[in-house]
Amino acid sequence: MFDLNAIVRDNVRKMKPYSSARDEFEGEASIYIDANENNLGSLAGGQVYNRYPDPYQSQVKKEIGQIKDLHPKNIFLGNGSDEAIDLLIRMVCRPGEDEVLLFPPTYGMYEVSANLNDVKVKTLPLTYREYQLPVEEVPGAVTEKTKIIFVCSPNNPTGHLMDSGRIDYLLRTFNGLVVVDEAYHDFTKGLSWITRLDEFPNLVVLQTFSKAWGLAGLRLGMAFASPEIIGYLNKIKPPYNINQATQELALQALRNRDQLDEMIQTILAGRDYLWHSLASLPIVEKVFPSDANFILVKLAPELPADEVYGFLLQKGIVVRNRSKLPGCANTLRLSVGTKEENQKVVDAFVELKIRNWK
Ligand SMILES: *Cc1c(COP(=O)(O)O)cnc(C)c1O
């Protein structure tokens, strides 16, 4: 049986959170002189940014909740989902003692955050070929010190969805947190794991405004979980972690949501164009199937990824070389661009074929 209080660190359970001016007075008043702000105004943005923002982002959460069909109590907002990853680790993992479990190749921040917090990283490679979760090996790998299992679906950098039966198995059998990172969910057809929150008290789902919503520069990520987990995240977060400008622009984006689907459809069409164009070239060994807004391209062994990276760079095209990740030898990761950009990328690969394949 999952018991949240049994895995939350003692110091986190016992500590008193910072109490901000906004926490201590929530009503309406005519003169606010409780937070040492500058009541004359500010040097940018007029009489808006001189005030501290809502520490719990009520309006943004309310409108996200309407879209996701969730109560605001199930929603945490972070300065990017990267902040949520870090806070989740700090919430349950004792430095120098506890562990997290990852399935490489996967997103790099889980390991970076674990390292920063002096939390041991255990890894089980995604099963070769289908790159699925090796759940059969999980019971042998976890101990009572394993507090979080991170699952990335669709996975970065491979781009594919994880089998839901296998995630289900982890949720039912593991007594720590199972974090399902759905940064690329908007590009998939399947149901989000947020629809299963009521079933699994140990489930945390991450989503972000950085990818489909096109707001990477704002730094706004979402964590969805039980009100108890969200309560602990709120307790340990920096008080004003989402700034005023971000909250305003997020509301603007949420209200323009009717444009989101069209943008996603254009990106998916671009992804299919890139996928088919590159998969047919002899210099490409494989293009991984993708449920995200990028594709992972495995080059033929005769053509080292470093050299192709350099060739593309000469053409002004920057891609991500993922060759050093386990299971990703000789691969490049390409984000889907605009129609013209995708065309230029394909042209560059075709030219590469002519130069190298005579
Ligand atoms: C891009 C990405 C994120 C980062 O999200 P931010 O909200 O920008 O911090 C999280 N997880 C995965 C798997 C990503 O690829």
Short mmCIF file of C-alpha atoms and ligand atoms in Angstrom, two decimals:
data_model
loop_
_atom_site.label_atom_id
_atom_site.label_comp_id
_atom_site.label_asym_id
_atom_site.label_seq_id
_atom_site.Cartn_x
_atom_site.Cartn_y
_atom_site.Cartn_z
CA MET A 1 0.00 0.00 0.00
CA PHE A 2 1.30 3.44 -0.96
CA ASP A 3 1.70 5.77 2.02
CA LEU A 4 2.79 9.27 1.02
CA ASN A 5 3.69 10.36 4.53
CA ALA A 6 5.99 7.37 4.85
CA ILE A 7 8.13 8.49 1.91
CA VAL A 8 8.11 12.29 2.35
CA ARG A 9 11.35 13.33 4.05
CA ASP A 10 11.01 13.96 7.79
CA ASN A 11 12.36 17.51 7.55
CA VAL A 12 9.86 18.32 4.78
CA ARG A 13 6.97 16.95 6.82
CA LYS A 14 8.04 18.86 9.94
CA MET A 15 9.17 22.17 8.47
CA LYS A 16 7.02 25.28 8.49
CA PRO A 17 6.78 26.81 5.01
CA TYR A 18 7.66 30.44 4.36
CA SER A 19 4.67 32.62 5.01
CA SER A 20 4.51 35.42 2.46
CA ALA A 21 2.65 38.71 2.76
CA ARG A 22 0.19 37.30 0.23
CA ASP A 23 -0.35 34.25 2.47
CA GLU A 24 -1.01 36.32 5.55
CA PHE A 25 -3.54 38.70 4.01
CA GLU A 26 -5.84 37.60 1.21
CA GLY A 27 -8.72 40.12 1.35
CA GLU A 28 -9.25 43.46 -0.37
CA ALA A 29 -7.74 46.69 0.96
CA SER A 30 -7.03 50.18 -0.36
CA ILE A 31 -3.46 50.56 0.83
CA TYR A 32 -0.99 47.70 0.58
CA ILE A 33 2.15 48.35 2.58
CA ASP A 34 2.78 44.80 3.76
CA ALA A 35 5.38 43.48 1.31
CA ASN A 36 8.00 46.22 0.92
CA GLU A 37 7.05 46.71 -2.71
CA ASN A 38 7.44 50.06 -4.49
CA ASN A 39 3.99 51.68 -4.39
CA LEU A 40 5.09 54.47 -6.74
CA GLY A 41 5.29 52.09 -9.69
CA SER A 42 8.18 50.51 -11.53
CA LEU A 43 10.65 51.24 -14.29
CA ALA A 44 8.84 48.86 -16.66
CA GLY A 45 5.27 47.70 -17.12
CA GLY A 46 3.53 50.45 -15.10
CA GLN A 47 1.44 49.62 -12.03
CA VAL A 48 1.47 45.87 -12.66
CA TYR A 49 4.90 44.48 -12.02
CA ASN A 50 5.65 46.41 -8.87
CA ARG A 51 3.51 43.87 -6.96
CA TYR A 52 4.46 40.31 -6.05
CA PRO A 53 2.51 37.76 -8.10
CA ASP A 54 -0.13 35.34 -6.80
CA PRO A 55 1.99 32.64 -5.12
CA TYR A 56 -0.53 29.89 -6.00
CA GLN A 57 -1.47 31.15 -9.50
CA SER A 58 -5.20 30.64 -8.83
CA GLN A 59 -6.51 32.04 -12.11
CA VAL A 60 -4.03 30.13 -14.27
CA LYS A 61 -4.78 26.90 -12.40
CA LYS A 62 -8.51 27.48 -12.68
CA GLU A 63 -8.31 27.79 -16.47
CA ILE A 64 -5.88 24.89 -16.84
CA GLY A 65 -8.25 22.85 -14.68
CA GLN A 66 -11.14 23.63 -17.02
CA ILE A 67 -9.16 22.42 -20.03
CA LYS A 68 -7.80 19.32 -18.34
CA ASP A 69 -10.97 18.53 -16.41
CA LEU A 70 -9.12 18.63 -13.08
CA HIS A 71 -9.57 20.48 -9.79
CA PRO A 72 -6.96 23.21 -9.15
CA LYS A 73 -6.00 21.20 -6.04
CA ASN A 74 -4.56 18.59 -8.42
CA ILE A 75 -2.33 21.14 -10.17
CA PHE A 76 1.13 22.44 -9.36
CA LEU A 77 2.87 25.02 -11.56
CA GLY A 78 6.63 25.20 -11.77
CA ASN A 79 9.26 27.41 -13.33
CA GLY A 80 9.38 24.86 -16.16
CA SER A 81 8.60 21.22 -15.45
CA ASP A 82 12.29 21.04 -14.59
CA GLU A 83 11.44 22.80 -11.32
CA ALA A 84 8.80 20.16 -10.56
CA ILE A 85 11.36 17.39 -11.21
CA ASP A 86 13.77 18.99 -8.76
CA LEU A 87 11.11 19.60 -6.09
CA LEU A 88 9.76 16.03 -6.35
CA ILE A 89 13.25 14.68 -5.73
CA ARG A 90 13.79 17.04 -2.79
CA MET A 91 10.38 16.16 -1.37
CA VAL A 92 11.00 12.43 -0.98
CA CYS A 93 14.71 11.67 -1.45
CA ARG A 94 17.11 12.03 1.46
CA PRO A 95 20.50 13.29 0.20
CA GLY A 96 23.21 10.67 0.42
CA GLU A 97 20.70 7.91 1.17
CA ASP A 98 17.84 7.52 -1.28
CA GLU A 99 17.65 6.55 -4.93
CA VAL A 100 15.64 7.13 -8.08
CA LEU A 101 15.19 4.73 -10.98
CA LEU A 102 15.51 5.84 -14.63
CA PHE A 103 15.23 4.09 -17.98
CA PRO A 104 17.88 5.38 -20.39
CA PRO A 105 18.04 6.67 -23.03
CA THR A 106 15.82 9.37 -21.58
CA TYR A 107 15.55 13.04 -20.66
CA GLY A 108 18.71 14.29 -18.96
CA MET A 109 17.26 16.44 -16.18
CA TYR A 110 16.15 13.54 -13.95
CA GLU A 111 19.78 12.53 -13.51
CA VAL A 112 21.05 16.12 -13.20
CA SER A 113 18.51 16.93 -10.47
CA ALA A 114 19.29 13.67 -8.66
CA ASN A 115 23.03 14.42 -8.81
CA LEU A 116 22.52 17.95 -7.55
CA ASN A 117 20.57 16.61 -4.58
CA ASP A 118 23.11 13.85 -3.88
CA VAL A 119 20.53 11.20 -4.72
CA LYS A 120 21.73 7.95 -6.26
CA VAL A 121 20.61 7.11 -9.78
CA LYS A 122 19.83 3.53 -10.69
CA THR A 123 19.21 2.73 -14.33
CA LEU A 124 17.59 -0.06 -16.31
CA PRO A 125 18.04 0.45 -20.05
CA LEU A 126 14.89 0.50 -22.15
CA THR A 127 14.63 -2.93 -23.68
CA TYR A 128 16.55 -3.13 -26.90
CA ARG A 129 14.57 -2.96 -30.20
CA GLU A 130 11.20 -1.69 -29.01
CA TYR A 131 12.72 0.55 -26.34
CA GLN A 132 9.98 -0.34 -23.86
CA LEU A 133 10.09 -0.37 -20.04
CA PRO A 134 11.85 -3.50 -18.73
CA VAL A 135 9.32 -3.86 -15.90
CA GLU A 136 10.29 -7.49 -15.32
CA GLU A 137 13.61 -6.22 -13.94
CA VAL A 138 12.18 -3.48 -11.74
CA PRO A 139 11.45 -5.58 -8.60
CA GLY A 140 15.10 -6.72 -8.60
CA ALA A 141 16.37 -3.14 -8.98
CA VAL A 142 14.31 -1.22 -6.42
CA THR A 143 14.90 -1.22 -2.66
CA GLU A 144 13.15 0.57 0.21
CA LYS A 145 15.47 3.47 -0.64
CA THR A 146 14.06 3.85 -4.14
CA LYS A 147 11.62 6.73 -3.86
CA ILE A 148 10.85 7.75 -7.46
CA ILE A 149 10.63 6.00 -10.82
CA PHE A 150 10.78 8.41 -13.76
CA VAL A 151 9.02 7.38 -16.97
CA CYS A 152 9.14 9.65 -20.02
CA SER A 153 6.30 9.06 -22.48
CA PRO A 154 6.58 10.00 -25.32
CA ASN A 155 10.23 9.45 -24.55
CA ASN A 156 12.92 12.00 -25.25
CA PRO A 157 15.07 11.34 -27.36
CA THR A 158 13.46 8.31 -29.02
CA GLY A 159 10.05 9.96 -29.48
CA HIS A 160 7.84 6.95 -28.85
CA LEU A 161 5.08 6.26 -26.32
CA MET A 162 5.65 3.80 -23.50
CA ASP A 163 3.32 0.81 -23.35
CA SER A 164 0.53 1.78 -20.94
CA GLY A 165 0.18 -1.73 -19.48
CA ARG A 166 3.79 -1.51 -18.32
CA ILE A 167 3.30 1.89 -16.70
CA ASP A 168 0.14 0.53 -15.08
CA TYR A 169 2.19 -2.35 -13.64
CA LEU A 170 4.73 0.08 -12.13
CA LEU A 171 1.96 2.15 -10.55
CA ARG A 172 0.35 -0.92 -9.01
CA THR A 173 3.52 -2.58 -7.73
CA PHE A 174 5.87 0.26 -6.73
CA ASN A 175 5.41 1.93 -3.36
CA GLY A 176 7.12 5.19 -4.26
CA LEU A 177 6.20 7.93 -6.72
CA VAL A 178 5.85 7.09 -10.40
CA VAL A 179 6.46 10.28 -12.38
CA VAL A 180 5.13 10.09 -15.95
CA ASP A 181 6.67 12.94 -17.94
CA GLU A 182 4.25 13.86 -20.72
CA ALA A 183 6.10 16.89 -22.08
CA TYR A 184 5.09 15.77 -25.59
CA HIS A 185 1.58 14.57 -24.83
CA ASP A 186 -0.05 17.23 -27.04
CA PHE A 187 1.45 15.50 -30.10
CA THR A 188 -0.03 12.09 -29.29
CA LYS A 189 -3.47 10.64 -29.83
CA GLY A 190 -3.76 8.57 -26.64
CA LEU A 191 -5.27 9.51 -23.29
CA SER A 192 -3.14 11.38 -20.80
CA TRP A 193 -2.25 9.68 -17.51
CA ILE A 194 -4.01 12.60 -15.79
CA THR A 195 -7.22 10.65 -16.44
CA ARG A 196 -5.93 7.96 -14.03
CA LEU A 197 -5.02 10.19 -11.07
CA ASP A 198 -7.98 8.99 -8.99
CA GLU A 199 -6.83 5.39 -9.34
CA PHE A 200 -3.20 5.90 -8.35
CA PRO A 201 -2.20 7.94 -5.27
CA ASN A 202 1.47 7.52 -6.27
CA LEU A 203 1.08 8.98 -9.78
CA VAL A 204 2.56 12.34 -10.77
CA VAL A 205 2.08 13.53 -14.37
CA LEU A 206 4.26 16.28 -15.84
CA GLN A 207 3.27 18.45 -18.78
CA THR A 208 4.65 21.75 -20.04
CA PHE A 209 3.91 24.94 -21.96
CA SER A 210 7.36 24.68 -23.58
CA LYS A 211 6.59 22.40 -26.48
CA ALA A 212 3.16 22.40 -28.20
CA TRP A 213 2.11 25.71 -26.62
CA GLY A 214 5.26 27.36 -27.93
CA LEU A 215 6.17 29.07 -24.66
CA ALA A 216 9.58 27.63 -23.81
CA GLY A 217 10.86 31.14 -23.04
CA LEU A 218 8.26 31.71 -20.31
CA ARG A 219 9.29 28.68 -18.22
CA LEU A 220 5.96 27.21 -17.18
CA GLY A 221 5.52 23.54 -16.37
CA MET A 222 2.67 21.60 -14.81
CA ALA A 223 2.58 18.71 -12.36
CA PHE A 224 -0.69 16.86 -11.78
CA ALA A 225 -1.13 14.62 -8.75
CA SER A 226 -3.20 14.01 -5.62
CA PRO A 227 -3.99 17.09 -3.50
CA GLU A 228 -1.66 15.64 -0.82
CA ILE A 229 1.33 15.52 -3.18
CA ILE A 230 0.49 18.96 -4.59
CA GLY A 231 0.27 20.25 -1.00
CA TYR A 232 3.83 19.15 -0.28
CA LEU A 233 5.10 20.68 -3.53
CA ASN A 234 3.45 23.98 -2.57
CA LYS A 235 5.03 23.75 0.86
CA ILE A 236 8.58 23.47 -0.46
CA LYS A 237 8.48 25.62 -3.60
CA PRO A 238 9.99 29.10 -3.73
CA PRO A 239 7.06 31.37 -2.71
CA TYR A 240 6.74 33.34 -5.96
CA ASN A 241 8.04 30.73 -8.41
CA ILE A 242 5.81 31.80 -11.33
CA ASN A 243 6.30 35.46 -12.17
CA GLN A 244 3.52 37.90 -13.02
CA ALA A 245 4.38 38.21 -16.73
CA THR A 246 4.35 34.43 -17.12
CA GLN A 247 0.97 34.15 -15.39
CA GLU A 248 -0.51 36.82 -17.68
CA LEU A 249 0.91 35.37 -20.88
CA ALA A 250 -0.15 31.85 -19.89
CA LEU A 251 -3.73 33.10 -19.47
CA GLN A 252 -3.51 34.72 -22.88
CA ALA A 253 -2.32 31.43 -24.40
CA LEU A 254 -5.04 29.44 -22.65
CA ARG A 255 -7.65 31.81 -24.08
CA ASN A 256 -6.19 31.36 -27.58
CA ARG A 257 -6.48 27.65 -27.25
CA ASP A 258 -8.60 27.28 -30.39
CA GLN A 259 -5.40 27.90 -32.36
CA LEU A 260 -3.49 25.12 -30.64
CA ASP A 261 -4.88 22.20 -32.62
CA GLU A 262 -4.12 23.79 -35.95
CA MET A 263 -0.53 24.42 -34.90
CA ILE A 264 -0.18 20.84 -33.69
CA GLN A 265 -1.61 19.50 -36.98
CA THR A 266 0.94 21.55 -38.94
CA ILE A 267 3.76 20.20 -36.78
CA LEU A 268 2.52 16.62 -37.19
CA ALA A 269 2.38 17.06 -40.98
CA GLY A 270 5.95 18.38 -40.86
CA ARG A 271 7.00 15.43 -38.75
CA ASP A 272 5.52 12.95 -41.24
CA TYR A 273 7.19 14.75 -44.14
CA LEU A 274 10.58 14.65 -42.38
CA TRP A 275 10.08 11.05 -41.32
CA HIS A 276 9.20 9.73 -44.79
CA SER A 277 11.75 11.86 -46.63
CA LEU A 278 14.64 10.79 -44.42
CA ALA A 279 13.61 7.15 -43.93
CA SER A 280 13.84 6.56 -47.67
CA LEU A 281 17.48 7.68 -47.94
CA PRO A 282 20.15 4.95 -48.07
CA ILE A 283 22.39 6.98 -45.72
CA VAL A 284 19.74 6.62 -43.03
CA GLU A 285 19.62 3.29 -41.24
CA LYS A 286 16.45 4.02 -39.33
CA VAL A 287 14.13 6.83 -38.33
CA PHE A 288 12.50 6.04 -35.00
CA PRO A 289 8.69 6.18 -34.99
CA SER A 290 7.68 9.40 -33.24
CA ASP A 291 4.73 10.54 -31.16
CA ALA A 292 6.44 13.86 -30.46
CA ASN A 293 7.55 17.02 -32.29
CA PHE A 294 10.97 15.60 -33.16
CA ILE A 295 12.48 12.56 -34.81
CA LEU A 296 15.54 10.52 -33.94
CA VAL A 297 17.55 9.56 -37.02
CA LYS A 298 20.04 6.70 -36.95
CA LEU A 299 22.62 7.10 -39.71
CA ALA A 300 24.23 4.29 -41.67
CA PRO A 301 27.43 3.09 -39.95
CA GLU A 302 29.59 4.43 -42.83
CA LEU A 303 28.44 7.94 -41.99
CA PRO A 304 29.50 9.10 -38.50
CA ALA A 305 26.94 11.36 -36.79
CA ASP A 306 29.70 13.84 -35.87
CA GLU A 307 30.47 14.42 -39.53
CA VAL A 308 26.84 14.79 -40.50
CA TYR A 309 26.41 17.21 -37.61
CA GLY A 310 29.29 19.30 -38.97
CA PHE A 311 27.95 19.14 -42.52
CA LEU A 312 24.50 20.33 -41.41
CA LEU A 313 26.07 23.09 -39.33
CA GLN A 314 27.90 24.38 -42.41
CA LYS A 315 24.46 24.70 -43.98
CA GLY A 316 23.32 26.72 -40.96
CA ILE A 317 21.28 23.84 -39.50
CA VAL A 318 21.77 22.92 -35.83
CA VAL A 319 20.58 19.50 -34.73
CA ARG A 320 21.16 17.57 -31.51
CA ASN A 321 23.74 14.81 -31.60
CA ARG A 322 22.42 12.08 -29.27
CA SER A 323 25.03 9.46 -30.18
CA LYS A 324 26.54 9.27 -26.70
CA LEU A 325 23.29 8.13 -25.04
CA PRO A 326 22.93 4.39 -24.43
CA GLY A 327 21.13 2.67 -27.29
CA CYS A 328 21.46 5.78 -29.49
CA ALA A 329 24.75 5.17 -31.31
CA ASN A 330 25.13 7.32 -34.43
CA THR A 331 21.88 9.23 -33.99
CA LEU A 332 20.81 12.83 -34.50
CA ARG A 333 17.65 14.33 -33.04
CA LEU A 334 15.77 16.80 -35.22
CA SER A 335 12.93 19.00 -34.02
CA VAL A 336 10.18 19.63 -36.55
CA GLY A 337 10.52 23.15 -37.92
CA THR A 338 8.49 25.32 -40.26
CA LYS A 339 7.59 23.98 -43.68
CA GLU A 340 10.52 25.83 -45.31
CA GLU A 341 12.93 24.70 -42.61
CA ASN A 342 11.89 21.05 -42.96
CA GLN A 343 12.36 21.31 -46.71
CA LYS A 344 15.89 22.69 -46.26
CA VAL A 345 16.76 19.93 -43.80
CA VAL A 346 15.63 17.27 -46.27
CA ASP A 347 17.54 19.00 -49.10
CA ALA A 348 20.68 18.95 -46.95
CA PHE A 349 20.32 15.21 -46.26
CA VAL A 350 19.75 14.52 -49.98
CA GLU A 351 22.92 16.42 -50.82
CA LEU A 352 24.75 14.36 -48.23
CA LYS A 353 23.60 11.26 -50.04
CA ILE A 354 25.06 12.47 -53.31
CA ARG A 355 28.39 13.41 -51.73
CA ASN A 356 28.90 10.24 -49.74
CA TRP A 357 27.09 7.47 -51.51
CA LYS A 358 28.74 7.20 -54.93
C1 LIG B 1 11.48 19.65 -22.88
C2 LIG B 1 11.23 18.65 -21.81
C3 LIG B 1 10.90 19.05 -20.52
C4 LIG B 1 11.16 20.47 -20.12
O1 LIG B 1 10.12 21.13 -19.76
P1 LIG B 1 10.22 22.63 -19.22
O2 LIG B 1 8.82 22.82 -18.83
O3 LIG B 1 10.68 23.47 -20.36
O4 LIG B 1 11.18 22.66 -18.07
C5 LIG B 1 10.55 18.10 -19.58
N1 LIG B 1 10.59 16.79 -19.90
C6 LIG B 1 10.94 16.37 -21.13
C7 LIG B 1 10.95 14.94 -21.44
C8 LIG B 1 11.28 17.29 -22.11
O5 LIG B 1 11.69 16.87 -23.30
#
